[in-house]
C-alpha cells in the first residue's frame, strides 16, 4: 500500500538529476552547433572575398542564430529520461539500486518494496553529490575557445573592406536596370496590344518582337549582350517601319493615279484625307457622273482604273501586302464591270477597293506611329541599361579604390 507514495518520491528525487542532465545536453548541443555556425560564418565571409555572393552579409548574420536555435531544438528532442537519470545516479556508487528500483517501480512484492526503500534511502543521502557530479560545462572549454576565435575572425572579415562589394553593387544596379527594362517592354507590348488602329497581324508582329527582346534581355549574361538584344529589336522594328512605309508609298501612288482623272479626283482627295464620309460622298458623286458618261469617257475611265489596279498590284507585291493585293483585285474587277456596262457592280467593287485602301492607309499610319513610339521606348531602355552600367562601373571603381587604400594602410 506504500507503492504509490514510494513511486512518487522516486520520481521527485530523480527529477533534479534529469533537469541537470537536460542542462548538460542543451549546453553541449548549443555549443556544438554554435561552433559550426561560427565556422560557417567565417568560411562564408572568406569565400565572399574571392567570389561575389549576393546578400552574404545577411546569410552571415542569420547563420549563427539559426545554428544556436537548431542546437536547442535538437537538445529538446534528445530530452533525458528518468531511466537515464537513474543510471547516472547509480554511476555515483549506488550499484544499480536506483535503476532496479525504477524498472520494478510497479511491482508490489515485498522484495521489490524493500529494494525500492533501500534505493530511496541511498538516493536521498547521495542526491547533492549526484547532481554536483553532473558537470554541465565539462569538455566544452575547447569548443568555446574555438567558437570565440571563429567569431573574432568573422568580425575582422566583416569589417575589412571586401573587394567583391563593388561587383555586388554593380550586379544589383544591373539587375534593377533589367527589371526596369522588362517592365518598360511589357508596358509597350500592352499599349500595342490595346491599340485600335492596328490590325491583328500588326499587333501580333509587334508583340512577338517585343517578347523576343524581353527574353533576350533576361537571358543575356552581360550588359553588352543586353544592349545588343535591344539593338536587334530596333533592327526588326526598322524592317516593320520600312514595310509600312512601302505600303504608304503604294497608297500615295494610287492617290496620284486616281487624281489624274476628273471623274476619280474626288476619290483621290478622300483617300488623301483618310475620311470615310468624304469617300462615301465621292462614290455617290461618281455614281451620278457615270450615268452621263459617253462611250469614249467610259473607256478612258476603264483604262485608268485598270492602270491604277495594275500599278497597285505591283506595289502591293513589292510591299508584301495581301490587303493591298486584295484592293488591287477589287479595283481591277471594278474596271471589268465598268467595261461590261454593269455600273452598280462596278461601283460596289470600286467602293470595296477604296474602303480596303483607306483602312490599310489608316493601319499603316498607326503602325508607323506605334513603331516610332516603340523605337523611342527601346532607346530609353538602352539609356537605362547604359546608365546602370556606367553607375555600376563608377561604384566598382570606388570600391576597388577603397580596398586598395585599405590594403596600403595595412601595409
PDB file of N, CA and C in Angstrom, residues 22-118:
ATOM      1  N   UNK A  22      19.502  17.549 -18.524  1.00  0.00           N
ATOM      2  CA  UNK A  22      18.935  18.338 -19.628  1.00  0.00           C
ATOM      3  C   UNK A  22      19.770  19.589 -19.879  1.00  0.00           C
ATOM      4  N   UNK A  23      20.230  20.239 -18.809  1.00  0.00           N
ATOM      5  CA  UNK A  23      21.100  21.407 -18.982  1.00  0.00           C
ATOM      6  C   UNK A  23      22.398  21.012 -19.684  1.00  0.00           C
ATOM      7  N   UNK A  24      22.943  19.870 -19.289  1.00  0.00           N
ATOM      8  CA  UNK A  24      24.181  19.413 -19.899  1.00  0.00           C
ATOM      9  C   UNK A  24      23.999  19.145 -21.393  1.00  0.00           C
ATOM     10  N   UNK A  25      22.915  18.448 -21.734  1.00  0.00           N
ATOM     11  CA  UNK A  25      22.638  18.142 -23.145  1.00  0.00           C
ATOM     12  C   UNK A  25      22.418  19.428 -23.936  1.00  0.00           C
ATOM     13  N   UNK A  26      21.659  20.353 -23.357  1.00  0.00           N
ATOM     14  CA  UNK A  26      21.366  21.614 -24.056  1.00  0.00           C
ATOM     15  C   UNK A  26      22.647  22.399 -24.315  1.00  0.00           C
ATOM     16  N   UNK A  27      23.502  22.538 -23.293  1.00  0.00           N
ATOM     17  CA  UNK A  27      24.733  23.305 -23.470  1.00  0.00           C
ATOM     18  C   UNK A  27      25.674  22.641 -24.474  1.00  0.00           C
ATOM     19  N   UNK A  28      25.749  21.317 -24.426  1.00  0.00           N
ATOM     20  CA  UNK A  28      26.635  20.621 -25.354  1.00  0.00           C
ATOM     21  C   UNK A  28      26.161  20.802 -26.799  1.00  0.00           C
ATOM     22  N   UNK A  29      24.876  20.670 -27.033  1.00  0.00           N
ATOM     23  CA  UNK A  29      24.359  20.803 -28.412  1.00  0.00           C
ATOM     24  C   UNK A  29      24.435  22.253 -28.890  1.00  0.00           C
ATOM     25  N   UNK A  30      24.076  23.184 -28.009  1.00  0.00           N
ATOM     26  CA  UNK A  30      24.132  24.595 -28.412  1.00  0.00           C
ATOM     27  C   UNK A  30      25.576  25.003 -28.711  1.00  0.00           C
ATOM     28  N   UNK A  31      26.514  24.539 -27.883  1.00  0.00           N
ATOM     29  CA  UNK A  31      27.921  24.858 -28.128  1.00  0.00           C
ATOM     30  C   UNK A  31      28.413  24.240 -29.430  1.00  0.00           C
ATOM     31  N   UNK A  32      28.037  22.982 -29.669  1.00  0.00           N
ATOM     32  CA  UNK A  32      28.480  22.321 -30.888  1.00  0.00           C
ATOM     33  C   UNK A  32      27.919  23.008 -32.130  1.00  0.00           C
ATOM     34  N   UNK A  33      26.623  23.302 -32.109  1.00  0.00           N
ATOM     35  CA  UNK A  33      26.009  23.956 -33.268  1.00  0.00           C
ATOM     36  C   UNK A  33      26.492  25.400 -33.403  1.00  0.00           C
ATOM     37  N   UNK A  34      26.748  26.054 -32.263  1.00  0.00           N
ATOM     38  CA  UNK A  34      27.307  27.402 -32.344  1.00  0.00           C
ATOM     39  C   UNK A  34      28.687  27.399 -32.970  1.00  0.00           C
ATOM     40  N   UNK A  35      29.503  26.361 -32.650  1.00  0.00           N
ATOM     41  CA  UNK A  35      30.810  26.231 -33.278  1.00  0.00           C
ATOM     42  C   UNK A  35      30.672  26.052 -34.787  1.00  0.00           C
ATOM     43  N   UNK A  36      29.729  25.217 -35.201  1.00  0.00           N
ATOM     44  CA  UNK A  36      29.504  25.033 -36.643  1.00  0.00           C
ATOM     45  C   UNK A  36      29.019  26.327 -37.290  1.00  0.00           C
ATOM     46  N   UNK A  37      28.126  27.052 -36.608  1.00  0.00           N
ATOM     47  CA  UNK A  37      27.638  28.320 -37.167  1.00  0.00           C
ATOM     48  C   UNK A  37      28.743  29.344 -37.304  1.00  0.00           C
ATOM     49  N   UNK A  38      29.602  29.455 -36.263  1.00  0.00           N
ATOM     50  CA  UNK A  38      30.714  30.405 -36.328  1.00  0.00           C
ATOM     51  C   UNK A  38      31.697  30.018 -37.429  1.00  0.00           C
ATOM     52  N   UNK A  39      31.965  28.709 -37.571  1.00  0.00           N
ATOM     53  CA  UNK A  39      32.847  28.259 -38.646  1.00  0.00           C
ATOM     54  C   UNK A  39      32.257  28.526 -40.010  1.00  0.00           C
ATOM     55  N   UNK A  40      30.950  28.288 -40.144  1.00  0.00           N
ATOM     56  CA  UNK A  40      30.297  28.571 -41.434  1.00  0.00           C
ATOM     57  C   UNK A  40      30.315  30.043 -41.771  1.00  0.00           C
ATOM     58  N   UNK A  41      30.121  30.915 -40.759  1.00  0.00           N
ATOM     59  CA  UNK A  41      30.152  32.357 -40.999  1.00  0.00           C
ATOM     60  C   UNK A  41      31.536  32.808 -41.457  1.00  0.00           C
ATOM     61  N   UNK A  42      32.555  32.326 -40.758  1.00  0.00           N
ATOM     62  CA  UNK A  42      33.916  32.710 -41.137  1.00  0.00           C
ATOM     63  C   UNK A  42      34.263  32.210 -42.536  1.00  0.00           C
ATOM     64  N   UNK A  43      33.850  30.980 -42.837  1.00  0.00           N
ATOM     65  CA  UNK A  43      34.129  30.431 -44.166  1.00  0.00           C
ATOM     66  C   UNK A  43      33.389  31.206 -45.252  1.00  0.00           C
ATOM     67  N   UNK A  44      32.136  31.553 -44.983  1.00  0.00           N
ATOM     68  CA  UNK A  44      31.351  32.307 -45.969  1.00  0.00           C
ATOM     69  C   UNK A  44      31.956  33.691 -46.196  1.00  0.00           C
ATOM     70  N   UNK A  45      32.370  34.342 -45.127  1.00  0.00           N
ATOM     71  CA  UNK A  45      32.998  35.659 -45.282  1.00  0.00           C
ATOM     72  C   UNK A  45      34.307  35.566 -46.051  1.00  0.00           C
ATOM     73  N   UNK A  46      35.034  34.480 -45.833  1.00  0.00           N
ATOM     74  CA  UNK A  46      36.296  34.310 -46.551  1.00  0.00           C
ATOM     75  C   UNK A  46      36.047  34.055 -48.038  1.00  0.00           C
ATOM     76  N   UNK A  47      35.094  33.180 -48.334  1.00  0.00           N
ATOM     77  CA  UNK A  47      34.772  32.877 -49.736  1.00  0.00           C
ATOM     78  C   UNK A  47      34.225  34.112 -50.437  1.00  0.00           C
ATOM     79  N   UNK A  48      33.447  34.929 -49.698  1.00  0.00           N
ATOM     80  CA  UNK A  48      32.845  36.130 -50.292  1.00  0.00           C
ATOM     81  C   UNK A  48      33.879  37.172 -50.675  1.00  0.00           C
ATOM     82  N   UNK A  49      35.130  37.016 -50.261  1.00  0.00           N
ATOM     83  CA  UNK A  49      36.180  37.934 -50.655  1.00  0.00           C
ATOM     84  C   UNK A  49      36.822  37.535 -51.986  1.00  0.00           C
ATOM     85  N   UNK A  50      36.482  36.335 -52.474  1.00  0.00           N
ATOM     86  CA  UNK A  50      37.036  35.861 -53.741  1.00  0.00           C
ATOM     87  C   UNK A  50      35.967  35.696 -54.820  1.00  0.00           C
ATOM     88  N   UNK A  51      34.694  35.480 -54.404  1.00  0.00           N
ATOM     89  CA  UNK A  51      33.591  35.359 -55.350  1.00  0.00           C
ATOM     90  C   UNK A  51      32.448  36.245 -54.886  1.00  0.00           C
ATOM     91  N   UNK A  52      31.778  36.907 -55.817  1.00  0.00           N
ATOM     92  CA  UNK A  52      30.634  37.753 -55.407  1.00  0.00           C
ATOM     93  C   UNK A  52      29.436  36.887 -55.010  1.00  0.00           C
ATOM     94  N   UNK A  53      29.064  36.967 -53.761  1.00  0.00           N
ATOM     95  CA  UNK A  53      27.921  36.207 -53.235  1.00  0.00           C
ATOM     96  C   UNK A  53      26.867  37.222 -52.791  1.00  0.00           C
ATOM     97  N   UNK A  54      25.751  37.331 -53.506  1.00  0.00           N
ATOM     98  CA  UNK A  54      24.736  38.319 -53.117  1.00  0.00           C
ATOM     99  C   UNK A  54      24.188  38.052 -51.717  1.00  0.00           C
ATOM    100  N   UNK A  55      23.998  39.137 -50.986  1.00  0.00           N
ATOM    101  CA  UNK A  55      23.397  39.109 -49.643  1.00  0.00           C
ATOM    102  C   UNK A  55      24.194  38.236 -48.669  1.00  0.00           C
ATOM    103  N   UNK A  56      25.481  38.140 -48.857  1.00  0.00           N
ATOM    104  CA  UNK A  56      26.253  37.285 -47.954  1.00  0.00           C
ATOM    105  C   UNK A  56      26.246  37.833 -46.524  1.00  0.00           C
ATOM    106  N   UNK A  57      26.126  39.157 -46.355  1.00  0.00           N
ATOM    107  CA  UNK A  57      26.081  39.720 -45.003  1.00  0.00           C
ATOM    108  C   UNK A  57      24.858  39.214 -44.233  1.00  0.00           C
ATOM    109  N   UNK A  58      23.724  39.124 -44.938  1.00  0.00           N
ATOM    110  CA  UNK A  58      22.511  38.632 -44.281  1.00  0.00           C
ATOM    111  C   UNK A  58      22.645  37.157 -43.915  1.00  0.00           C
ATOM    112  N   UNK A  59      23.250  36.391 -44.804  1.00  0.00           N
ATOM    113  CA  UNK A  59      23.459  34.975 -44.501  1.00  0.00           C
ATOM    114  C   UNK A  59      24.356  34.804 -43.273  1.00  0.00           C
ATOM    115  N   UNK A  60      25.413  35.622 -43.219  1.00  0.00           N
ATOM    116  CA  UNK A  60      26.333  35.537 -42.080  1.00  0.00           C
ATOM    117  C   UNK A  60      25.607  35.924 -40.789  1.00  0.00           C
ATOM    118  N   UNK A  61      24.817  36.994 -40.852  1.00  0.00           N
ATOM    119  CA  UNK A  61      24.112  37.456 -39.656  1.00  0.00           C
ATOM    120  C   UNK A  61      23.091  36.435 -39.165  1.00  0.00           C
ATOM    121  N   UNK A  62      22.513  35.674 -40.103  1.00  0.00           N
ATOM    122  CA  UNK A  62      21.474  34.711 -39.719  1.00  0.00           C
ATOM    123  C   UNK A  62      22.032  33.336 -39.386  1.00  0.00           C
ATOM    124  N   UNK A  63      23.276  33.064 -39.796  1.00  0.00           N
ATOM    125  CA  UNK A  63      23.791  31.705 -39.675  1.00  0.00           C
ATOM    126  C   UNK A  63      23.969  31.277 -38.221  1.00  0.00           C
ATOM    127  N   UNK A  64      24.591  32.129 -37.401  1.00  0.00           N
ATOM    128  CA  UNK A  64      24.857  31.752 -36.001  1.00  0.00           C
ATOM    129  C   UNK A  64      23.560  31.633 -35.192  1.00  0.00           C
ATOM    130  N   UNK A  65      22.618  32.609 -35.262  1.00  0.00           N
ATOM    131  CA  UNK A  65      21.353  32.421 -34.530  1.00  0.00           C
ATOM    132  C   UNK A  65      20.597  31.165 -34.962  1.00  0.00           C
ATOM    133  N   UNK A  66      20.606  30.886 -36.265  1.00  0.00           N
ATOM    134  CA  UNK A  66      19.928  29.682 -36.737  1.00  0.00           C
ATOM    135  C   UNK A  66      20.619  28.428 -36.219  1.00  0.00           C
ATOM    136  N   UNK A  67      21.965  28.460 -36.172  1.00  0.00           N
ATOM    137  CA  UNK A  67      22.699  27.306 -35.660  1.00  0.00           C
ATOM    138  C   UNK A  67      22.390  27.085 -34.183  1.00  0.00           C
ATOM    139  N   UNK A  68      22.352  28.167 -33.396  1.00  0.00           N
ATOM    140  CA  UNK A  68      22.024  28.039 -31.977  1.00  0.00           C
ATOM    141  C   UNK A  68      20.604  27.532 -31.778  1.00  0.00           C
ATOM    142  N   UNK A  69      19.683  28.041 -32.596  1.00  0.00           N
ATOM    143  CA  UNK A  69      18.299  27.575 -32.499  1.00  0.00           C
ATOM    144  C   UNK A  69      18.194  26.098 -32.857  1.00  0.00           C
ATOM    145  N   UNK A  70      18.916  25.685 -33.893  1.00  0.00           N
ATOM    146  CA  UNK A  70      18.899  24.275 -34.282  1.00  0.00           C
ATOM    147  C   UNK A  70      19.469  23.401 -33.162  1.00  0.00           C
ATOM    148  N   UNK A  71      20.551  23.874 -32.519  1.00  0.00           N
ATOM    149  CA  UNK A  71      21.116  23.116 -31.413  1.00  0.00           C
ATOM    150  C   UNK A  71      20.133  22.972 -30.262  1.00  0.00           C
ATOM    151  N   UNK A  72      19.405  24.050 -29.945  1.00  0.00           N
ATOM    152  CA  UNK A  72      18.404  23.978 -28.887  1.00  0.00           C
ATOM    153  C   UNK A  72      17.273  23.022 -29.211  1.00  0.00           C
ATOM    154  N   UNK A  73      16.822  23.032 -30.480  1.00  0.00           N
ATOM    155  CA  UNK A  73      15.736  22.130 -30.876  1.00  0.00           C
ATOM    156  C   UNK A  73      16.181  20.674 -30.824  1.00  0.00           C
ATOM    157  N   UNK A  74      17.410  20.412 -31.259  1.00  0.00           N
ATOM    158  CA  UNK A  74      17.929  19.038 -31.185  1.00  0.00           C
ATOM    159  C   UNK A  74      18.037  18.586 -29.733  1.00  0.00           C
ATOM    160  N   UNK A  75      18.475  19.500 -28.855  1.00  0.00           N
ATOM    161  CA  UNK A  75      18.587  19.151 -27.435  1.00  0.00           C
ATOM    162  C   UNK A  75      17.223  18.827 -26.832  1.00  0.00           C
ATOM    163  N   UNK A  76      16.199  19.564 -27.246  1.00  0.00           N
ATOM    164  CA  UNK A  76      14.858  19.283 -26.739  1.00  0.00           C
ATOM    165  C   UNK A  76      14.353  17.925 -27.215  1.00  0.00           C
ATOM    166  N   UNK A  77      14.736  17.555 -28.424  1.00  0.00           N
ATOM    167  CA  UNK A  77      14.312  16.250 -28.926  1.00  0.00           C
ATOM    168  C   UNK A  77      15.046  15.110 -28.222  1.00  0.00           C
ATOM    169  N   UNK A  78      16.239  15.390 -27.708  1.00  0.00           N
ATOM    170  CA  UNK A  78      17.021  14.371 -27.002  1.00  0.00           C
ATOM    171  C   UNK A  78      16.909  14.562 -25.482  1.00  0.00           C
ATOM    172  N   UNK A  79      15.725  14.832 -25.034  1.00  0.00           N
ATOM    173  CA  UNK A  79      15.475  15.076 -23.615  1.00  0.00           C
ATOM    174  C   UNK A  79      15.787  13.830 -22.795  1.00  0.00           C
ATOM    175  N   UNK A  80      16.629  13.938 -21.752  1.00  0.00           N
ATOM    176  CA  UNK A  80      16.971  12.766 -20.929  1.00  0.00           C
ATOM    177  C   UNK A  80      15.733  12.200 -20.238  1.00  0.00           C
ATOM    178  N   UNK A  81      15.711  10.897 -20.092  1.00  0.00           N
ATOM    179  CA  UNK A  81      14.603  10.209 -19.422  1.00  0.00           C
ATOM    180  C   UNK A  81      14.945   9.956 -17.960  1.00  0.00           C
ATOM    181  N   UNK A  82      13.947   9.553 -17.190  1.00  0.00           N
ATOM    182  CA  UNK A  82      14.170   9.226 -15.788  1.00  0.00           C
ATOM    183  C   UNK A  82      15.012   7.966 -15.637  1.00  0.00           C
ATOM    184  N   UNK A  83      14.914   7.059 -16.629  1.00  0.00           N
ATOM    185  CA  UNK A  83      15.754   5.872 -16.581  1.00  0.00           C
ATOM    186  C   UNK A  83      17.223   6.260 -16.717  1.00  0.00           C
ATOM    187  N   UNK A  84      17.514   7.187 -17.659  1.00  0.00           N
ATOM    188  CA  UNK A  84      18.889   7.664 -17.787  1.00  0.00           C
ATOM    189  C   UNK A  84      19.346   8.374 -16.519  1.00  0.00           C
ATOM    190  N   UNK A  85      18.438   9.111 -15.897  1.00  0.00           N
ATOM    191  CA  UNK A  85      18.773   9.766 -14.631  1.00  0.00           C
ATOM    192  C   UNK A  85      19.112   8.737 -13.562  1.00  0.00           C
ATOM    193  N   UNK A  86      18.350   7.640 -13.535  1.00  0.00           N
ATOM    194  CA  UNK A  86      18.629   6.578 -12.558  1.00  0.00           C
ATOM    195  C   UNK A  86      19.988   5.950 -12.827  1.00  0.00           C
ATOM    196  N   UNK A  87      20.328   5.773 -14.082  1.00  0.00           N
ATOM    197  CA  UNK A  87      21.626   5.191 -14.426  1.00  0.00           C
ATOM    198  C   UNK A  87      22.762   6.114 -14.012  1.00  0.00           C
ATOM    199  N   UNK A  88      22.585   7.435 -14.213  1.00  0.00           N
ATOM    200  CA  UNK A  88      23.601   8.392 -13.772  1.00  0.00           C
ATOM    201  C   UNK A  88      23.746   8.358 -12.253  1.00  0.00           C
ATOM    202  N   UNK A  89      22.625   8.251 -11.552  1.00  0.00           N
ATOM    203  CA  UNK A  89      22.677   8.173 -10.089  1.00  0.00           C
ATOM    204  C   UNK A  89      23.431   6.924  -9.639  1.00  0.00           C
ATOM    205  N   UNK A  90      23.174   5.810 -10.302  1.00  0.00           N
ATOM    206  CA  UNK A  90      23.874   4.577  -9.954  1.00  0.00           C
ATOM    207  C   UNK A  90      25.362   4.687 -10.246  1.00  0.00           C
ATOM    208  N   UNK A  91      25.725   5.516 -11.200  1.00  0.00           N
ATOM    209  CA  UNK A  91      27.134   5.679 -11.527  1.00  0.00           C
ATOM    210  C   UNK A  91      27.929   6.365 -10.431  1.00  0.00           C
ATOM    211  N   UNK A  92      27.269   6.848  -9.425  1.00  0.00           N
ATOM    212  CA  UNK A  92      27.933   7.513  -8.314  1.00  0.00           C
ATOM    213  C   UNK A  92      27.931   6.629  -7.046  1.00  0.00           C
ATOM    214  N   UNK A  93      28.102   5.344  -7.244  1.00  0.00           N
ATOM    215  CA  UNK A  93      28.292   4.430  -6.125  1.00  0.00           C
ATOM    216  C   UNK A  93      27.042   3.763  -5.602  1.00  0.00           C
ATOM    217  N   UNK A  94      25.905   3.867  -6.311  1.00  0.00           N
ATOM    218  CA  UNK A  94      24.674   3.245  -5.819  1.00  0.00           C
ATOM    219  C   UNK A  94      24.469   1.844  -6.371  1.00  0.00           C
ATOM    220  N   UNK A  95      25.389   1.362  -7.191  1.00  0.00           N
ATOM    221  CA  UNK A  95      25.411  -0.046  -7.617  1.00  0.00           C
ATOM    222  C   UNK A  95      24.070  -0.524  -8.169  1.00  0.00           C
ATOM    223  N   UNK A  96      23.517   0.213  -9.120  1.00  0.00           N
ATOM    224  CA  UNK A  96      22.294  -0.147  -9.843  1.00  0.00           C
ATOM    225  C   UNK A  96      21.066  -0.247  -8.941  1.00  0.00           C
ATOM    226  N   UNK A  97      21.142   0.345  -7.759  1.00  0.00           N
ATOM    227  CA  UNK A  97      19.968   0.320  -6.891  1.00  0.00           C
ATOM    228  C   UNK A  97      18.813   1.120  -7.500  1.00  0.00           C
ATOM    229  N   UNK A  98      19.121   2.334  -7.977  1.00  0.00           N
ATOM    230  CA  UNK A  98      18.072   3.225  -8.465  1.00  0.00           C
ATOM    231  C   UNK A  98      17.479   2.695  -9.782  1.00  0.00           C
ATOM    232  N   UNK A  99      18.335   2.212 -10.677  1.00  0.00           N
ATOM    233  CA  UNK A  99      17.837   1.667 -11.944  1.00  0.00           C
ATOM    234  C   UNK A  99      16.919   0.479 -11.699  1.00  0.00           C
ATOM    235  N   UNK A 100      17.327  -0.408 -10.779  1.00  0.00           N
ATOM    236  CA  UNK A 100      16.496  -1.575 -10.475  1.00  0.00           C
ATOM    237  C   UNK A 100      15.172  -1.137  -9.864  1.00  0.00           C
ATOM    238  N   UNK A 101      15.246  -0.157  -8.967  1.00  0.00           N
ATOM    239  CA  UNK A 101      14.014   0.328  -8.342  1.00  0.00           C
ATOM    240  C   UNK A 101      13.083   0.944  -9.377  1.00  0.00           C
ATOM    241  N   UNK A 102      13.654   1.666 -10.337  1.00  0.00           N
ATOM    242  CA  UNK A 102      12.818   2.299 -11.367  1.00  0.00           C
ATOM    243  C   UNK A 102      12.189   1.263 -12.297  1.00  0.00           C
ATOM    244  N   UNK A 103      12.956   0.262 -12.652  1.00  0.00           N
ATOM    245  CA  UNK A 103      12.428  -0.770 -13.543  1.00  0.00           C
ATOM    246  C   UNK A 103      11.325  -1.587 -12.870  1.00  0.00           C
ATOM    247  N   UNK A 104      11.381  -1.749 -11.526  1.00  0.00           N
ATOM    248  CA  UNK A 104      10.378  -2.536 -10.812  1.00  0.00           C
ATOM    249  C   UNK A 104       9.486  -1.639  -9.955  1.00  0.00           C
ATOM    250  N   UNK A 105       9.294  -0.426 -10.436  1.00  0.00           N
ATOM    251  CA  UNK A 105       8.512   0.524  -9.644  1.00  0.00           C
ATOM    252  C   UNK A 105       7.044   0.146  -9.503  1.00  0.00           C
ATOM    253  N   UNK A 106       6.545  -0.697 -10.380  1.00  0.00           N
ATOM    254  CA  UNK A 106       5.144  -1.085 -10.317  1.00  0.00           C
ATOM    255  C   UNK A 106       4.947  -2.425  -9.594  1.00  0.00           C
ATOM    256  N   UNK A 107       6.048  -3.031  -9.222  1.00  0.00           N
ATOM    257  CA  UNK A 107       5.943  -4.327  -8.541  1.00  0.00           C
ATOM    258  C   UNK A 107       5.497  -4.117  -7.084  1.00  0.00           C
ATOM    259  N   UNK A 108       4.627  -5.011  -6.590  1.00  0.00           N
ATOM    260  CA  UNK A 108       4.105  -4.906  -5.217  1.00  0.00           C
ATOM    261  C   UNK A 108       4.660  -6.001  -4.304  1.00  0.00           C
ATOM    262  N   UNK A 109       5.622  -6.742  -4.811  1.00  0.00           N
ATOM    263  CA  UNK A 109       6.189  -7.803  -3.972  1.00  0.00           C
ATOM    264  C   UNK A 109       6.999  -7.203  -2.837  1.00  0.00           C
ATOM    265  N   UNK A 110       7.113  -7.942  -1.763  1.00  0.00           N
ATOM    266  CA  UNK A 110       7.831  -7.444  -0.583  1.00  0.00           C
ATOM    267  C   UNK A 110       9.296  -7.200  -0.900  1.00  0.00           C
ATOM    268  N   UNK A 111       9.881  -8.056  -1.741  1.00  0.00           N
ATOM    269  CA  UNK A 111      11.282  -7.877  -2.114  1.00  0.00           C
ATOM    270  C   UNK A 111      11.470  -6.575  -2.887  1.00  0.00           C
ATOM    271  N   UNK A 112      10.574  -6.315  -3.838  1.00  0.00           N
ATOM    272  CA  UNK A 112      10.667  -5.094  -4.632  1.00  0.00           C
ATOM    273  C   UNK A 112      10.468  -3.863  -3.777  1.00  0.00           C
ATOM    274  N   UNK A 113       9.519  -3.943  -2.834  1.00  0.00           N
ATOM    275  CA  UNK A 113       9.263  -2.804  -1.959  1.00  0.00           C
ATOM    276  C   UNK A 113      10.493  -2.514  -1.107  1.00  0.00           C
ATOM    277  N   UNK A 114      11.091  -3.560  -0.560  1.00  0.00           N
ATOM    278  CA  UNK A 114      12.296  -3.377   0.264  1.00  0.00           C
ATOM    279  C   UNK A 114      13.451  -2.810  -0.563  1.00  0.00           C
ATOM    280  N   UNK A 115      13.572  -3.313  -1.789  1.00  0.00           N
ATOM    281  CA  UNK A 115      14.647  -2.817  -2.656  1.00  0.00           C
ATOM    282  C   UNK A 115      14.459  -1.336  -2.973  1.00  0.00           C
ATOM    283  N   UNK A 116      13.212  -0.919  -3.222  1.00  0.00           N
ATOM    284  CA  UNK A 116      12.952   0.485  -3.524  1.00  0.00           C
ATOM    285  C   UNK A 116      13.243   1.370  -2.315  1.00  0.00           C
ATOM    286  N   UNK A 117      12.861   0.878  -1.141  1.00  0.00           N
ATOM    287  CA  UNK A 117      13.139   1.657   0.067  1.00  0.00           C
ATOM    288  C   UNK A 117      14.642   1.844   0.255  1.00  0.00           C
ATOM    289  N   UNK A 118      15.389   0.773  -0.018  1.00  0.00           N
ATOM    290  CA  UNK A 118      16.838   0.869   0.099  1.00  0.00           C
ATOM    291  C   UNK A 118      17.405   1.858  -0.924  1.00  0.00           C
TER     292      UNK A 118
END
